[in-house]
CSV table of N, CA, C and O in Angstrom, one decimal:
chain,number,residue,atom,x,y,z
A,438,GLN,N,-6.2,13.0,-15.3
A,438,GLN,CA,-6.1,13.1,-13.8
A,438,GLN,C,-5.5,11.9,-13.2
A,438,GLN,O,-5.5,10.8,-13.8
A,439,VAL,N,-5.0,12.0,-12.0
A,439,VAL,CA,-4.4,10.9,-11.3
A,439,VAL,C,-5.4,9.8,-11.0
A,439,VAL,O,-6.5,10.1,-10.5
A,440,GLN,N,-5.1,8.6,-11.4
A,440,GLN,CA,-5.9,7.5,-11.1
A,440,GLN,C,-5.1,6.4,-10.5
A,440,GLN,O,-4.0,6.0,-11.0
A,441,LEU,N,-5.6,5.8,-9.3
A,441,LEU,CA,-4.9,4.7,-8.6
A,441,LEU,C,-5.9,3.6,-8.4
A,441,LEU,O,-7.0,3.9,-7.9
A,442,VAL,N,-5.6,2.4,-8.9
A,442,VAL,CA,-6.5,1.3,-8.8
A,442,VAL,C,-5.9,0.2,-8.0
A,442,VAL,O,-4.9,-0.4,-8.5
A,443,GLU,N,-6.4,-0.1,-6.8
A,443,GLU,CA,-5.9,-1.2,-6.0
A,443,GLU,C,-6.6,-2.5,-6.3
A,443,GLU,O,-7.7,-2.5,-6.7
A,444,SER,N,-5.9,-3.6,-6.1
A,444,SER,CA,-6.5,-4.9,-6.2
A,444,SER,C,-5.7,-5.9,-5.4
A,444,SER,O,-4.6,-5.6,-4.8
A,445,GLY,N,-6.2,-7.1,-5.2
A,445,GLY,CA,-5.6,-8.2,-4.5
A,445,GLY,C,-6.1,-8.4,-3.1
A,445,GLY,O,-5.6,-9.3,-2.4
A,446,GLY,N,-7.0,-7.6,-2.6
A,446,GLY,CA,-7.5,-7.9,-1.3
A,446,GLY,C,-8.4,-9.1,-1.3
A,446,GLY,O,-8.7,-9.7,-2.3
A,447,GLY,N,-8.8,-9.5,0.0
A,447,GLY,CA,-9.7,-10.7,0.1
A,447,GLY,C,-9.7,-11.2,1.5
A,447,GLY,O,-9.2,-10.5,2.5
A,448,LEU,N,-10.2,-12.4,1.7
A,448,LEU,CA,-10.3,-13.0,3.0
A,448,LEU,C,-9.2,-14.0,3.1
A,448,LEU,O,-8.9,-14.8,2.3
A,449,VAL,N,-8.4,-13.9,4.3
A,449,VAL,CA,-7.3,-14.8,4.5
A,449,VAL,C,-7.3,-15.2,6.0
A,449,VAL,O,-7.7,-14.4,6.8
A,450,GLN,N,-6.8,-16.4,6.3
A,450,GLN,CA,-6.7,-16.8,7.6
A,450,GLN,C,-5.5,-16.2,8.3
A,450,GLN,O,-4.5,-15.8,7.7
A,451,PRO,N,-5.6,-16.1,9.6
A,451,PRO,CA,-4.4,-15.6,10.4
A,451,PRO,C,-3.2,-16.4,10.1
A,451,PRO,O,-3.2,-17.6,10.0
A,452,GLY,N,-2.1,-15.7,9.9
A,452,GLY,CA,-0.8,-16.4,9.5
A,452,GLY,C,-0.6,-16.5,8.0
A,452,GLY,O,0.4,-16.9,7.5
A,453,GLY,N,-1.7,-16.2,7.2
A,453,GLY,CA,-1.6,-16.3,5.8
A,453,GLY,C,-1.0,-15.0,5.1
A,453,GLY,O,-0.5,-14.1,5.8
A,454,SER,N,-1.0,-15.0,3.8
A,454,SER,CA,-0.3,-14.0,3.0
A,454,SER,C,-1.2,-13.5,1.9
A,454,SER,O,-2.1,-14.2,1.4
A,455,LEU,N,-1.0,-12.2,1.6
A,455,LEU,CA,-1.7,-11.6,0.4
A,455,LEU,C,-0.7,-10.6,-0.2
A,455,LEU,O,0.2,-10.1,0.5
A,456,ARG,N,-0.9,-10.4,-1.5
A,456,ARG,CA,-0.1,-9.4,-2.2
A,456,ARG,C,-1.1,-8.4,-2.8
A,456,ARG,O,-1.9,-8.8,-3.7
A,457,LEU,N,-1.0,-7.1,-2.4
A,457,LEU,CA,-1.8,-6.1,-3.0
A,457,LEU,C,-1.0,-5.4,-4.1
A,457,LEU,O,0.2,-5.3,-4.1
A,458,SER,N,-1.8,-5.0,-5.1
A,458,SER,CA,-1.2,-4.2,-6.2
A,458,SER,C,-2.0,-2.9,-6.4
A,458,SER,O,-3.1,-2.8,-6.0
A,459,CYS,N,-1.3,-1.9,-7.0
A,459,CYS,CA,-1.9,-0.6,-7.2
A,459,CYS,C,-1.3,-0.1,-8.5
A,459,CYS,O,-0.1,0.1,-8.6
A,460,THR,N,-2.1,0.1,-9.5
A,460,THR,CA,-1.7,0.6,-10.8
A,460,THR,C,-2.0,2.1,-10.9
A,460,THR,O,-3.1,2.5,-10.7
A,461,GLY,N,-1.0,2.8,-11.3
A,461,GLY,CA,-1.2,4.3,-11.4
A,461,GLY,C,-1.2,4.8,-12.9
A,461,GLY,O,-0.6,4.2,-13.7
A,462,SER,N,-2.0,5.8,-13.1
A,462,SER,CA,-2.1,6.4,-14.4
A,462,SER,C,-2.4,7.9,-14.2
A,462,SER,O,-2.8,8.3,-13.2
A,463,GLY,N,-2.2,8.7,-15.3
A,463,GLY,CA,-2.5,10.1,-15.2
A,463,GLY,C,-1.3,10.9,-14.6
A,463,GLY,O,-1.5,12.1,-14.4
A,464,PHE,N,-0.2,10.3,-14.3
A,464,PHE,CA,1.0,11.0,-13.8
A,464,PHE,C,2.2,10.2,-14.2
A,464,PHE,O,2.1,9.0,-14.6
A,465,ILE,N,3.4,10.8,-14.1
A,465,ILE,CA,4.6,10.1,-14.4
A,465,ILE,C,5.0,9.3,-13.2
A,465,ILE,O,5.6,9.8,-12.2
A,466,PHE,N,4.7,8.0,-13.3
A,466,PHE,CA,4.8,7.1,-12.1
A,466,PHE,C,6.1,7.1,-11.5
A,466,PHE,O,6.3,7.2,-10.3
A,467,ASN,N,7.2,7.0,-12.3
A,467,ASN,CA,8.5,6.9,-11.7
A,467,ASN,C,9.1,8.2,-11.2
A,467,ASN,O,10.3,8.2,-10.8
A,468,ASN,N,8.3,9.3,-11.2
A,468,ASN,CA,8.8,10.5,-10.6
A,468,ASN,C,8.3,10.7,-9.2
A,468,ASN,O,8.8,11.7,-8.5
A,469,TYR,N,7.5,9.8,-8.7
A,469,TYR,CA,6.9,10.1,-7.4
A,469,TYR,C,7.1,8.9,-6.4
A,469,TYR,O,7.0,7.7,-6.8
A,470,GLY,N,7.2,9.3,-5.1
A,470,GLY,CA,7.1,8.3,-4.1
A,470,GLY,C,5.7,7.8,-4.0
A,470,GLY,O,4.7,8.5,-4.5
A,471,MET,N,5.5,6.6,-3.4
A,471,MET,CA,4.2,6.0,-3.3
A,471,MET,C,4.1,5.5,-1.9
A,471,MET,O,5.0,5.3,-1.2
A,472,GLY,N,2.8,5.2,-1.5
A,472,GLY,CA,2.6,4.7,-0.1
A,472,GLY,C,1.4,3.8,-0.1
A,472,GLY,O,0.5,3.8,-1.0
A,473,TRP,N,1.3,3.1,1.0
A,473,TRP,CA,0.1,2.3,1.4
A,473,TRP,C,-0.4,2.8,2.8
A,473,TRP,O,0.4,3.0,3.7
A,474,TYR,N,-1.7,2.9,2.9
A,474,TYR,CA,-2.3,3.3,4.1
A,474,TYR,C,-3.5,2.3,4.3
A,474,TYR,O,-3.9,1.6,3.4
A,475,ARG,N,-4.0,2.3,5.5
A,475,ARG,CA,-5.2,1.4,5.8
A,475,ARG,C,-6.1,2.1,6.8
A,475,ARG,O,-5.7,2.9,7.6
A,476,GLN,N,-7.4,1.7,6.7
A,476,GLN,CA,-8.4,2.2,7.6
A,476,GLN,C,-9.3,1.1,8.0
A,476,GLN,O,-9.9,0.4,7.2
A,477,SER,N,-9.4,1.0,9.4
A,477,SER,CA,-10.4,0.0,10.0
A,477,SER,C,-11.6,0.8,10.3
A,477,SER,O,-11.6,2.0,10.5
A,478,PRO,N,-12.8,0.1,10.5
A,478,PRO,CA,-14.0,0.7,10.8
A,478,PRO,C,-13.9,1.5,12.1
A,478,PRO,O,-13.4,1.1,13.1
A,479,GLY,N,-14.3,2.8,12.0
A,479,GLY,CA,-14.3,3.6,13.2
A,479,GLY,C,-13.0,4.3,13.5
A,479,GLY,O,-12.9,5.0,14.5
A,480,LYS,N,-12.0,4.0,12.7
A,480,LYS,CA,-10.7,4.6,12.9
A,480,LYS,C,-10.2,5.4,11.8
A,480,LYS,O,-10.8,5.4,10.7
A,481,GLU,N,-9.2,6.2,12.0
A,481,GLU,CA,-8.6,7.1,11.0
A,481,GLU,C,-7.7,6.3,10.1
A,481,GLU,O,-7.3,5.2,10.5
A,482,ARG,N,-7.5,6.8,8.9
A,482,ARG,CA,-6.6,6.1,8.0
A,482,ARG,C,-5.2,6.2,8.5
A,482,ARG,O,-4.7,7.3,8.8
A,483,ASP,N,-4.5,5.1,8.6
A,483,ASP,CA,-3.1,5.0,9.2
A,483,ASP,C,-2.1,4.7,8.1
A,483,ASP,O,-2.3,4.0,7.2
A,484,PHE,N,-0.9,5.2,8.3
A,484,PHE,CA,0.2,4.9,7.5
A,484,PHE,C,0.7,3.4,7.6
A,484,PHE,O,0.7,2.9,8.8
A,485,VAL,N,1.0,2.8,6.5
A,485,VAL,CA,1.5,1.4,6.6
A,485,VAL,C,2.9,1.4,6.1
A,485,VAL,O,3.8,0.9,6.8
A,486,ALA,N,3.2,1.9,4.9
A,486,ALA,CA,4.5,1.8,4.3
A,486,ALA,C,4.6,2.9,3.2
A,486,ALA,O,3.6,3.2,2.5
A,487,VAL,N,5.9,3.3,2.9
A,487,VAL,CA,6.1,4.2,1.8
A,487,VAL,C,7.4,3.8,1.1
A,487,VAL,O,8.2,3.1,1.7
A,488,ILE,N,7.5,4.2,-0.2
A,488,ILE,CA,8.7,3.9,-1.0
A,488,ILE,C,9.0,5.1,-1.8
A,488,ILE,O,8.1,5.8,-2.3
A,489,ASP,N,10.3,5.3,-2.1
A,489,ASP,CA,10.7,6.5,-2.9
A,489,ASP,C,10.5,6.1,-4.4
A,489,ASP,O,10.2,5.0,-4.7
A,490,SER,N,10.8,7.1,-5.2
A,490,SER,CA,10.5,7.0,-6.6
A,490,SER,C,11.3,5.9,-7.3
A,490,SER,O,10.9,5.3,-8.3
A,491,THR,N,12.5,5.6,-6.7
A,491,THR,CA,13.4,4.6,-7.3
A,491,THR,C,13.2,3.2,-6.8
A,491,THR,O,13.6,2.3,-7.4
A,492,GLY,N,12.5,3.1,-5.7
A,492,GLY,CA,12.3,1.8,-5.0
A,492,GLY,C,13.4,1.4,-4.1
A,492,GLY,O,13.3,0.4,-3.5
A,493,ARG,N,14.4,2.3,-3.9
A,493,ARG,CA,15.5,1.9,-3.0
A,493,ARG,C,15.3,2.2,-1.6
A,493,ARG,O,15.8,1.6,-0.7
A,494,ILE,N,14.4,3.2,-1.3
A,494,ILE,CA,14.2,3.6,0.1
A,494,ILE,C,12.8,3.3,0.5
A,494,ILE,O,11.8,3.8,-0.2
A,495,THR,N,12.7,2.6,1.6
A,495,THR,CA,11.3,2.3,2.1
A,495,THR,C,11.3,2.6,3.6
A,495,THR,O,12.3,2.7,4.3
A,496,ASN,N,10.0,2.7,4.1
A,496,ASN,CA,9.8,2.9,5.5
A,496,ASN,C,8.5,2.3,5.9
A,496,ASN,O,7.5,2.3,5.1
A,497,TYR,N,8.4,1.7,7.1
A,497,TYR,CA,7.2,1.0,7.5
A,497,TYR,C,6.8,1.4,8.9
A,497,TYR,O,7.5,1.9,9.7
A,498,SER,N,5.5,1.3,9.1
A,498,SER,CA,5.0,1.5,10.5
A,498,SER,C,5.5,0.3,11.4
A,498,SER,O,5.8,-0.8,10.9
A,499,ASP,N,5.6,0.6,12.6
A,499,ASP,CA,6.1,-0.4,13.6
A,499,ASP,C,5.2,-1.7,13.6
A,499,ASP,O,5.7,-2.8,13.8
A,500,SER,N,3.9,-1.5,13.3
A,500,SER,CA,3.0,-2.6,13.4
A,500,SER,C,3.1,-3.6,12.3
A,500,SER,O,2.7,-4.8,12.4
A,501,VAL,N,3.8,-3.2,11.2
A,501,VAL,CA,3.9,-4.2,10.1
A,501,VAL,C,5.3,-4.5,9.7
A,501,VAL,O,5.6,-5.4,8.9
A,502,LYS,N,6.3,-3.8,10.4
A,502,LYS,CA,7.7,-4.0,10.1
A,502,LYS,C,8.1,-5.5,10.3
A,502,LYS,O,7.7,-6.1,11.3
A,503,GLY,N,8.8,-6.0,9.3
A,503,GLY,CA,9.2,-7.4,9.4
A,503,GLY,C,8.2,-8.4,8.8
A,503,GLY,O,8.5,-9.6,8.6
A,504,ARG,N,6.9,-7.9,8.6
A,504,ARG,CA,5.9,-8.8,8.0
A,504,ARG,C,5.5,-8.3,6.6
A,504,ARG,O,5.1,-9.2,5.8
A,505,PHE,N,5.4,-7.0,6.4
A,505,PHE,CA,5.0,-6.5,5.1
A,505,PHE,C,6.2,-6.0,4.3
A,505,PHE,O,7.2,-5.5,4.9
A,506,SER,N,6.1,-6.0,3.0
A,506,SER,CA,7.2,-5.5,2.1
A,506,SER,C,6.6,-4.7,1.0
A,506,SER,O,5.7,-5.2,0.3
A,507,ILE,N,7.0,-3.4,0.9
A,507,ILE,CA,6.5,-2.6,-0.2
A,507,ILE,C,7.5,-2.6,-1.3
A,507,ILE,O,8.8,-2.6,-1.1
A,508,SER,N,7.1,-2.6,-2.6
A,508,SER,CA,8.0,-2.6,-3.7
A,508,SER,C,7.2,-1.9,-4.9
A,508,SER,O,6.0,-1.7,-4.8
A,509,ARG,N,7.9,-1.7,-6.0
A,509,ARG,CA,7.3,-1.1,-7.1
A,509,ARG,C,8.0,-1.6,-8.4
A,509,ARG,O,9.2,-1.9,-8.4
A,510,ASP,N,7.2,-1.6,-9.5
A,510,ASP,CA,7.8,-1.8,-10.8
A,510,ASP,C,7.4,-0.6,-11.7
A,510,ASP,O,6.3,-0.5,-12.1
A,511,ASN,N,8.4,0.2,-11.9
A,511,ASN,CA,8.1,1.5,-12.6
A,511,ASN,C,7.8,1.2,-14.1
A,511,ASN,O,7.1,2.0,-14.7
A,512,MET,N,8.3,0.1,-14.6
A,512,MET,CA,8.0,-0.2,-16.0
A,512,MET,C,6.5,-0.5,-16.2
A,512,MET,O,5.8,-0.2,-17.1
A,513,LYS,N,6.0,-1.2,-15.1
A,513,LYS,CA,4.6,-1.6,-15.2
A,513,LYS,C,3.7,-0.5,-14.5
A,513,LYS,O,2.4,-0.7,-14.4
A,514,LYS,N,4.3,0.5,-13.9
A,514,LYS,CA,3.5,1.6,-13.2
A,514,LYS,C,2.7,1.0,-12.1
A,514,LYS,O,1.5,1.3,-11.9
A,515,THR,N,3.3,0.0,-11.4
A,515,THR,CA,2.5,-0.7,-10.4
A,515,THR,C,3.3,-0.7,-9.0
A,515,THR,O,4.5,-0.9,-9.0
A,516,LEU,N,2.6,-0.5,-8.0
A,516,LEU,CA,3.0,-0.6,-6.6
A,516,LEU,C,2.5,-1.8,-6.0
A,516,LEU,O,1.4,-2.3,-6.3
A,517,TYR,N,3.3,-2.4,-5.1
A,517,TYR,CA,2.9,-3.7,-4.5
A,517,TYR,C,3.1,-3.6,-2.9
A,517,TYR,O,3.8,-2.8,-2.4
A,518,LEU,N,2.3,-4.4,-2.3
A,518,LEU,CA,2.4,-4.6,-0.8
A,518,LEU,C,2.3,-6.1,-0.6
A,518,LEU,O,1.2,-6.7,-0.7
A,519,GLN,N,3.4,-6.7,-0.3
A,519,GLN,CA,3.4,-8.2,0.1
A,519,GLN,C,3.2,-8.2,1.6
A,519,GLN,O,4.0,-7.6,2.4
A,520,MET,N,2.1,-8.9,2.0
A,520,MET,CA,1.8,-9.0,3.4
A,520,MET,C,1.8,-10.4,3.9
A,520,MET,O,1.1,-11.3,3.4
A,521,ASN,N,2.7,-10.7,4.8
A,521,ASN,CA,2.9,-12.1,5.4
A,521,ASN,C,2.5,-12.1,6.8
A,521,ASN,O,2.5,-11.1,7.5
A,522,ASN,N,2.3,-13.3,7.3
A,522,ASN,CA,2.0,-13.5,8.7
A,522,ASN,C,0.9,-12.6,9.2
A,522,ASN,O,1.0,-11.9,10.2
A,523,LEU,N,-0.2,-12.5,8.4
A,523,LEU,CA,-1.3,-11.6,8.7
A,523,LEU,C,-2.0,-11.9,10.0
A,523,LEU,O,-2.1,-13.1,10.4
A,524,LYS,N,-2.4,-10.8,10.7
A,524,LYS,CA,-3.1,-10.9,11.9
A,524,LYS,C,-4.5,-10.3,11.8
A,524,LYS,O,-4.7,-9.5,10.9
A,525,SER,N,-5.4,-10.6,12.8
A,525,SER,CA,-6.7,-10.0,12.7
A,525,SER,C,-6.7,-8.5,12.7
A,525,SER,O,-7.5,-7.8,12.1
A,526,ASP,N,-5.7,-7.9,13.4
A,526,ASP,CA,-5.6,-6.5,13.5
A,526,ASP,C,-5.2,-5.8,12.2
A,526,ASP,O,-5.3,-4.6,12.0
A,527,ASP,N,-4.8,-6.7,11.2
A,527,ASP,CA,-4.5,-6.1,9.9
A,527,ASP,C,-5.8,-5.9,9.0
A,527,ASP,O,-5.7,-5.4,7.9
A,528,THR,N,-6.9,-6.4,9.5
A,528,THR,CA,-8.1,-6.2,8.8
A,528,THR,C,-8.4,-4.8,8.6
A,528,THR,O,-8.5,-4.0,9.6
A,529,ALA,N,-8.6,-4.4,7.3
A,529,ALA,CA,-8.8,-2.9,7.0
A,529,ALA,C,-9.1,-2.8,5.5
A,529,ALA,O,-8.8,-3.7,4.8
A,530,VAL,N,-9.5,-1.6,5.1
A,530,VAL,CA,-9.4,-1.2,3.7
A,530,VAL,C,-8.0,-0.6,3.5
A,530,VAL,O,-7.6,0.3,4.2
A,531,TYR,N,-7.3,-1.1,2.5
A,531,TYR,CA,-6.0,-0.7,2.1
A,531,TYR,C,-6.0,0.2,0.9
A,531,TYR,O,-6.6,-0.1,-0.1
A,532,TYR,N,-5.4,1.4,1.1
A,532,TYR,CA,-5.3,2.4,0.0
A,532,TYR,C,-3.9,2.6,-0.4
A,532,TYR,O,-3.0,2.7,0.4
A,533,CYS,N,-3.7,2.8,-1.7
A,533,CYS,CA,-2.4,3.3,-2.1
A,533,CYS,C,-2.5,4.8,-2.4
A,533,CYS,O,-3.6,5.3,-2.6
A,534,SER,N,-1.3,5.4,-2.3
A,534,SER,CA,-1.3,6.8,-2.5
A,534,SER,C,-0.1,7.2,-3.4
A,534,SER,O,0.9,6.5,-3.4
A,535,VAL,N,-0.2,8.4,-4.0
A,535,VAL,CA,1.0,9.0,-4.7
A,535,VAL,C,1.4,10.2,-3.8
A,535,VAL,O,0.5,10.9,-3.2
A,536,ARG,N,2.7,10.3,-3.6
A,536,ARG,CA,3.2,11.3,-2.7
A,536,ARG,C,4.1,12.3,-3.4
A,536,ARG,O,4.8,12.1,-4.3
A,537,ARG,N,4.0,13.5,-2.8
A,537,ARG,CA,4.7,14.7,-3.3
A,537,ARG,C,5.2,15.5,-2.1
A,537,ARG,O,4.3,15.9,-1.3
A,538,GLY,N,6.4,15.8,-2.0
A,538,GLY,CA,6.9,16.5,-0.9
A,538,GLY,C,6.7,15.9,0.4
A,538,GLY,O,6.5,16.6,1.4
A,539,GLY,N,6.7,14.6,0.5
A,539,GLY,CA,6.5,13.9,1.7
A,539,GLY,C,5.1,13.8,2.2
A,539,GLY,O,4.8,13.3,3.3
A,540,THR,N,4.2,14.2,1.3
A,540,THR,CA,2.7,14.1,1.7
A,540,THR,C,2.0,13.3,0.6
A,540,THR,O,2.3,13.5,-0.6
A,541,SER,N,1.0,12.5,1.0
A,541,SER,CA,0.1,11.9,0.1
A,541,SER,C,-0.8,12.8,-0.5
A,541,SER,O,-1.6,13.5,0.2
A,542,VAL,N,-0.9,12.9,-1.8
A,542,VAL,CA,-1.7,13.9,-2.5
A,542,VAL,C,-2.9,13.3,-3.2
A,542,VAL,O,-3.8,14.0,-3.6
A,543,ALA,N,-2.9,12.0,-3.3
A,543,ALA,CA,-4.1,11.3,-3.9
A,543,ALA,C,-4.1,9.9,-3.5
A,543,ALA,O,-3.1,9.3,-3.2
A,544,PHE,N,-5.3,9.3,-3.3
A,544,PHE,CA,-5.5,7.9,-2.9
A,544,PHE,C,-6.4,7.2,-3.9
A,544,PHE,O,-7.2,7.8,-4.6
A,545,GLY,N,-6.2,5.9,-3.9
A,545,GLY,CA,-7.1,5.0,-4.7
A,545,GLY,C,-8.4,4.8,-4.0
A,545,GLY,O,-8.7,5.4,-2.9
A,546,GLN,N,-9.2,3.9,-4.5
A,546,GLN,CA,-10.6,3.7,-3.9
A,546,GLN,C,-10.5,2.6,-2.8
A,546,GLN,O,-11.4,2.5,-2.1
A,547,GLY,N,-9.4,1.9,-2.7
A,547,GLY,CA,-9.2,1.0,-1.6
A,547,GLY,C,-9.5,-0.5,-2.0
A,547,GLY,O,-10.3,-0.7,-2.9
A,548,THR,N,-8.9,-1.4,-1.3
A,548,THR,CA,-9.3,-2.8,-1.4
A,548,THR,C,-9.4,-3.4,0.0
A,548,THR,O,-8.5,-3.1,0.9
A,549,GLN,N,-10.4,-4.2,0.2
A,549,GLN,CA,-10.7,-4.8,1.6
A,549,GLN,C,-9.8,-6.0,1.8
A,549,GLN,O,-9.7,-6.9,1.0
A,550,VAL,N,-9.2,-6.0,3.0
A,550,VAL,CA,-8.4,-7.1,3.5
A,550,VAL,C,-9.1,-7.6,4.8
A,550,VAL,O,-9.2,-6.8,5.7
A,551,THR,N,-9.5,-8.8,4.8
A,551,THR,CA,-10.1,-9.4,6.0
A,551,THR,C,-9.3,-10.6,6.5
A,551,THR,O,-9.1,-11.5,5.7
A,552,VAL,N,-8.8,-10.5,7.7
A,552,VAL,CA,-8.1,-11.6,8.3
A,552,VAL,C,-8.9,-12.3,9.4
A,552,VAL,O,-9.2,-11.7,10.4
A,553,SER,N,-9.3,-13.5,9.1
A,553,SER,CA,-10.3,-14.2,10.0
A,553,SER,C,-10.2,-15.7,9.8
A,553,SER,O,-10.0,-16.2,8.7
A,554,ALA,N,-10.4,-16.4,10.9
A,554,ALA,CA,-10.4,-17.9,10.8
A,554,ALA,C,-11.8,-18.3,10.4
A,554,ALA,O,-12.0,-19.5,10.1
């Protein structure tokens, strides 16, 4: 079955950087688009960024555009999210997803990102 495992979260000061990783198994990784989402306490899960199966086409939410970068290594079956100039509003649990037909069909267990001084 599809398995997605995120890593790389942690505590970082405002203005700092983190890189999240997500390793996929149980499906043909390079056949699918992938995405990152996040959820803050008391809020719904929100879209952060998506990438197509080749890695050439990306899209970002307005709140992270210019600060975050999504990428993938199909040989390693790994999705990345480079997060720069982090703000307190970026504090959330970050989830990766596998997408089919423009919809996320499975999510990982999430990794916590906390931005605080």
